[in-house]
PDB file of C-alpha atoms in Angstrom:
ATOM      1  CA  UNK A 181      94.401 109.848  84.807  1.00  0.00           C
ATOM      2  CA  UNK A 182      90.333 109.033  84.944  1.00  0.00           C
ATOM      3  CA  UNK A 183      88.686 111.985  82.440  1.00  0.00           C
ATOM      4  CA  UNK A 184      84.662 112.449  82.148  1.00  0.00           C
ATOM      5  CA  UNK A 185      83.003 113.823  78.889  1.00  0.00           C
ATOM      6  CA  UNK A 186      79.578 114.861  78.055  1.00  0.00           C
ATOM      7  CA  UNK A 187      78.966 114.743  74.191  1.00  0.00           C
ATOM      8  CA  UNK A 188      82.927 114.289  73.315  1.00  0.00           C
ATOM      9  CA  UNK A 189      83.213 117.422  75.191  1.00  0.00           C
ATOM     10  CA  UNK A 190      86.161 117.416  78.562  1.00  0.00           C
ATOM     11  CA  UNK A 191      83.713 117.842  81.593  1.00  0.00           C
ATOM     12  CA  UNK A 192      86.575 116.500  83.835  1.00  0.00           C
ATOM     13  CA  UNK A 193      89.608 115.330  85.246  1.00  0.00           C
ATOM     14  CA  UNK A 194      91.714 113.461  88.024  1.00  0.00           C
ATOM     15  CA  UNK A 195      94.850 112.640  88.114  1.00  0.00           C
ATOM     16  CA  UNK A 196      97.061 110.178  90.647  1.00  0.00           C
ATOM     17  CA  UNK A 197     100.748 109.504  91.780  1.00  0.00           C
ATOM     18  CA  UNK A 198     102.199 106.865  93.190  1.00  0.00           C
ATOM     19  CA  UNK A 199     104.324 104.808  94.609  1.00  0.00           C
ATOM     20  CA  UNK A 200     102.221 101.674  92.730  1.00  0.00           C
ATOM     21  CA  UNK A 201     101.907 100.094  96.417  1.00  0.00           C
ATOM     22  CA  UNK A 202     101.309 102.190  99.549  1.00  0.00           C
ATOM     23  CA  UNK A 203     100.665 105.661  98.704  1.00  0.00           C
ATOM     24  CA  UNK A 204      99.066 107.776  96.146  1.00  0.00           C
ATOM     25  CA  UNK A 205      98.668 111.636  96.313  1.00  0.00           C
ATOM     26  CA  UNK A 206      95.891 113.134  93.981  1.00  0.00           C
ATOM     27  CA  UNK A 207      96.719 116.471  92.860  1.00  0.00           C
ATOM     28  CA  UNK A 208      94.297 117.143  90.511  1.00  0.00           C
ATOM     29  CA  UNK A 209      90.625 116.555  90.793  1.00  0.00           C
ATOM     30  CA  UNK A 210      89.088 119.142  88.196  1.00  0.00           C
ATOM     31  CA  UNK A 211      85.806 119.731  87.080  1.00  0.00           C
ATOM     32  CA  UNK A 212      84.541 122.419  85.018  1.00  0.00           C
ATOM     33  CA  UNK A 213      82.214 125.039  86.736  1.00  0.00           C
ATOM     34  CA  UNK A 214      78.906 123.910  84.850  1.00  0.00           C
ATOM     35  CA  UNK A 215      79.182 120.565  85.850  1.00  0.00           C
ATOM     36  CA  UNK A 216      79.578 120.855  89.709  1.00  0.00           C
ATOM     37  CA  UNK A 217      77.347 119.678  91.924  1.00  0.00           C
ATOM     38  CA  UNK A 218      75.862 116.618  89.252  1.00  0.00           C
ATOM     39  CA  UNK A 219      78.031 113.733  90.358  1.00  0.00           C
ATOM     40  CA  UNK A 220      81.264 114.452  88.206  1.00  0.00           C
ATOM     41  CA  UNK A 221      83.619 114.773  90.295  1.00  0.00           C
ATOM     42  CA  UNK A 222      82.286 111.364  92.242  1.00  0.00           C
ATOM     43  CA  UNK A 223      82.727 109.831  89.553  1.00  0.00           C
ATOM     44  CA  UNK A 224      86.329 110.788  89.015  1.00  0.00           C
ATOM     45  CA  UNK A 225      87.279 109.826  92.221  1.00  0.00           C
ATOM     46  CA  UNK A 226      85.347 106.417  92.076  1.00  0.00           C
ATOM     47  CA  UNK A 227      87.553 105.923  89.334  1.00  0.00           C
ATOM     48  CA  UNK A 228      91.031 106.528  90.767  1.00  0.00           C
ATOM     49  CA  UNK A 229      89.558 104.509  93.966  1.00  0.00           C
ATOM     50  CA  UNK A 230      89.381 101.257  91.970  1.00  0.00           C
ATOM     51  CA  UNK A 231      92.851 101.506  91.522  1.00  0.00           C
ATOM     52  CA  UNK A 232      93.794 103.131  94.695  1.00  0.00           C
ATOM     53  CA  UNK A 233      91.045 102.662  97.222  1.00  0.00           C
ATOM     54  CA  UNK A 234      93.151  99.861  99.408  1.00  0.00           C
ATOM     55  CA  UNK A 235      96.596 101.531  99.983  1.00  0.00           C
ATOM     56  CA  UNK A 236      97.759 102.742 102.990  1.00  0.00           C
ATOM     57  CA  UNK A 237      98.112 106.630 102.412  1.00  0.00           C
ATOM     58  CA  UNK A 238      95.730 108.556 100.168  1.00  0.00           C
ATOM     59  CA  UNK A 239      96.969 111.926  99.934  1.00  0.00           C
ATOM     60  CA  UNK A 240      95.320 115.294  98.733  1.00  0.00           C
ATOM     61  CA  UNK A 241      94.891 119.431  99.102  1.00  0.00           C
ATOM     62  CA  UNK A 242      91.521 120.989  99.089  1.00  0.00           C
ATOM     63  CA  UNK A 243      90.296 124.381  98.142  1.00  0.00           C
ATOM     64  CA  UNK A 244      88.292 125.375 101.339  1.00  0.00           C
ATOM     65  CA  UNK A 245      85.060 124.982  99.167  1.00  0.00           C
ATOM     66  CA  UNK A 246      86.005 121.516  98.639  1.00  0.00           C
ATOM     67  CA  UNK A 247      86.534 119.968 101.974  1.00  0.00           C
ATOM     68  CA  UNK A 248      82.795 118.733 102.342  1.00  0.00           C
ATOM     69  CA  UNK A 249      82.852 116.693  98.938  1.00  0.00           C
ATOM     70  CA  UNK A 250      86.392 115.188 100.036  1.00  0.00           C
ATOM     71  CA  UNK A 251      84.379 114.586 103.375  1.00  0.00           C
ATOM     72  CA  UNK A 252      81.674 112.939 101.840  1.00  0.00           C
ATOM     73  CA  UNK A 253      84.339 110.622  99.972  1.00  0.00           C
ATOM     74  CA  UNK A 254      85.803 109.667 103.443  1.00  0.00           C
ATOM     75  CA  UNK A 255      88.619 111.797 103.733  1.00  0.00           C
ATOM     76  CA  UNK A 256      89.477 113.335 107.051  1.00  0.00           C
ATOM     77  CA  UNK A 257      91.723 116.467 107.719  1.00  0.00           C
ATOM     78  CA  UNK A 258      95.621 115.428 108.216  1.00  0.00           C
ATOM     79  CA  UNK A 259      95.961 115.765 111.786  1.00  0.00           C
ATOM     80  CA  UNK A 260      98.376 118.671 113.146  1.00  0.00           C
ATOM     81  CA  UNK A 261     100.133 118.549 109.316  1.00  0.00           C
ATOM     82  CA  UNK A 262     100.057 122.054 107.838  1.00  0.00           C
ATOM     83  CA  UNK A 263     100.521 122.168 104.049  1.00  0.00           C
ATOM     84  CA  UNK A 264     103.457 123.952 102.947  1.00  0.00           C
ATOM     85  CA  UNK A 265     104.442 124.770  99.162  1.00  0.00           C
ATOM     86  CA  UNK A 266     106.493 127.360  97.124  1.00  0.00           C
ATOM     87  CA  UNK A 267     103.670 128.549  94.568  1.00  0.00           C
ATOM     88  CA  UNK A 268     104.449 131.292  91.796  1.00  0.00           C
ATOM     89  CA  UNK A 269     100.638 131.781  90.672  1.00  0.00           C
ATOM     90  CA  UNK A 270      98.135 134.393  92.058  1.00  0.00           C
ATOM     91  CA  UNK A 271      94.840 132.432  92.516  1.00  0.00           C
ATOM     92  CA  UNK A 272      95.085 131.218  95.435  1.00  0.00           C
TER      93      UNK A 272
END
């Protein structure tokens, strides 16, 4: 878990799992709506890549608004792979 703060106050937050050698999926990489767009959520990742950066598979889902950060961070769609879940909420 990498977490940013501005003034003691939660700005941000990634998280990582793994398999401590080949792959690691991210599923959260969160960053509150005032704070988009200033370098947060680079930072978060930068963070989790120091750890993770060299395995094999790195593994995440977008939100469509996303996909040009991830992009920017070197991440490429999945091929053909369609994401699949069983989800109970409403906002998406």
């Amino acid at each position: 878990v990498a977490t940013a703060r501005t003034e003691g106050r939660l700005v941000g937050l990634a998280s990582a799992i793994s398999d401590g050698h080949l792959v690691v999926y991210y599923p959260h990489v969160l960053v509150h709506p005032e704070h988009q767009g200033a370098g947060v959520g680079r930072l978060l990742m930068n963070a989790l890549q120091e750890r993770y950066g060299d395995f094999h598979q790195q593994c995440l889902i977008s939100d469509f608004d996303a996909v040009a950060f991830y992009q920017k961070l070197g991440f490429t769609r999945a091929g053909s792979m369609v994401p699949m879940w069983i989800y109970e909420g409403d906002d998406h």
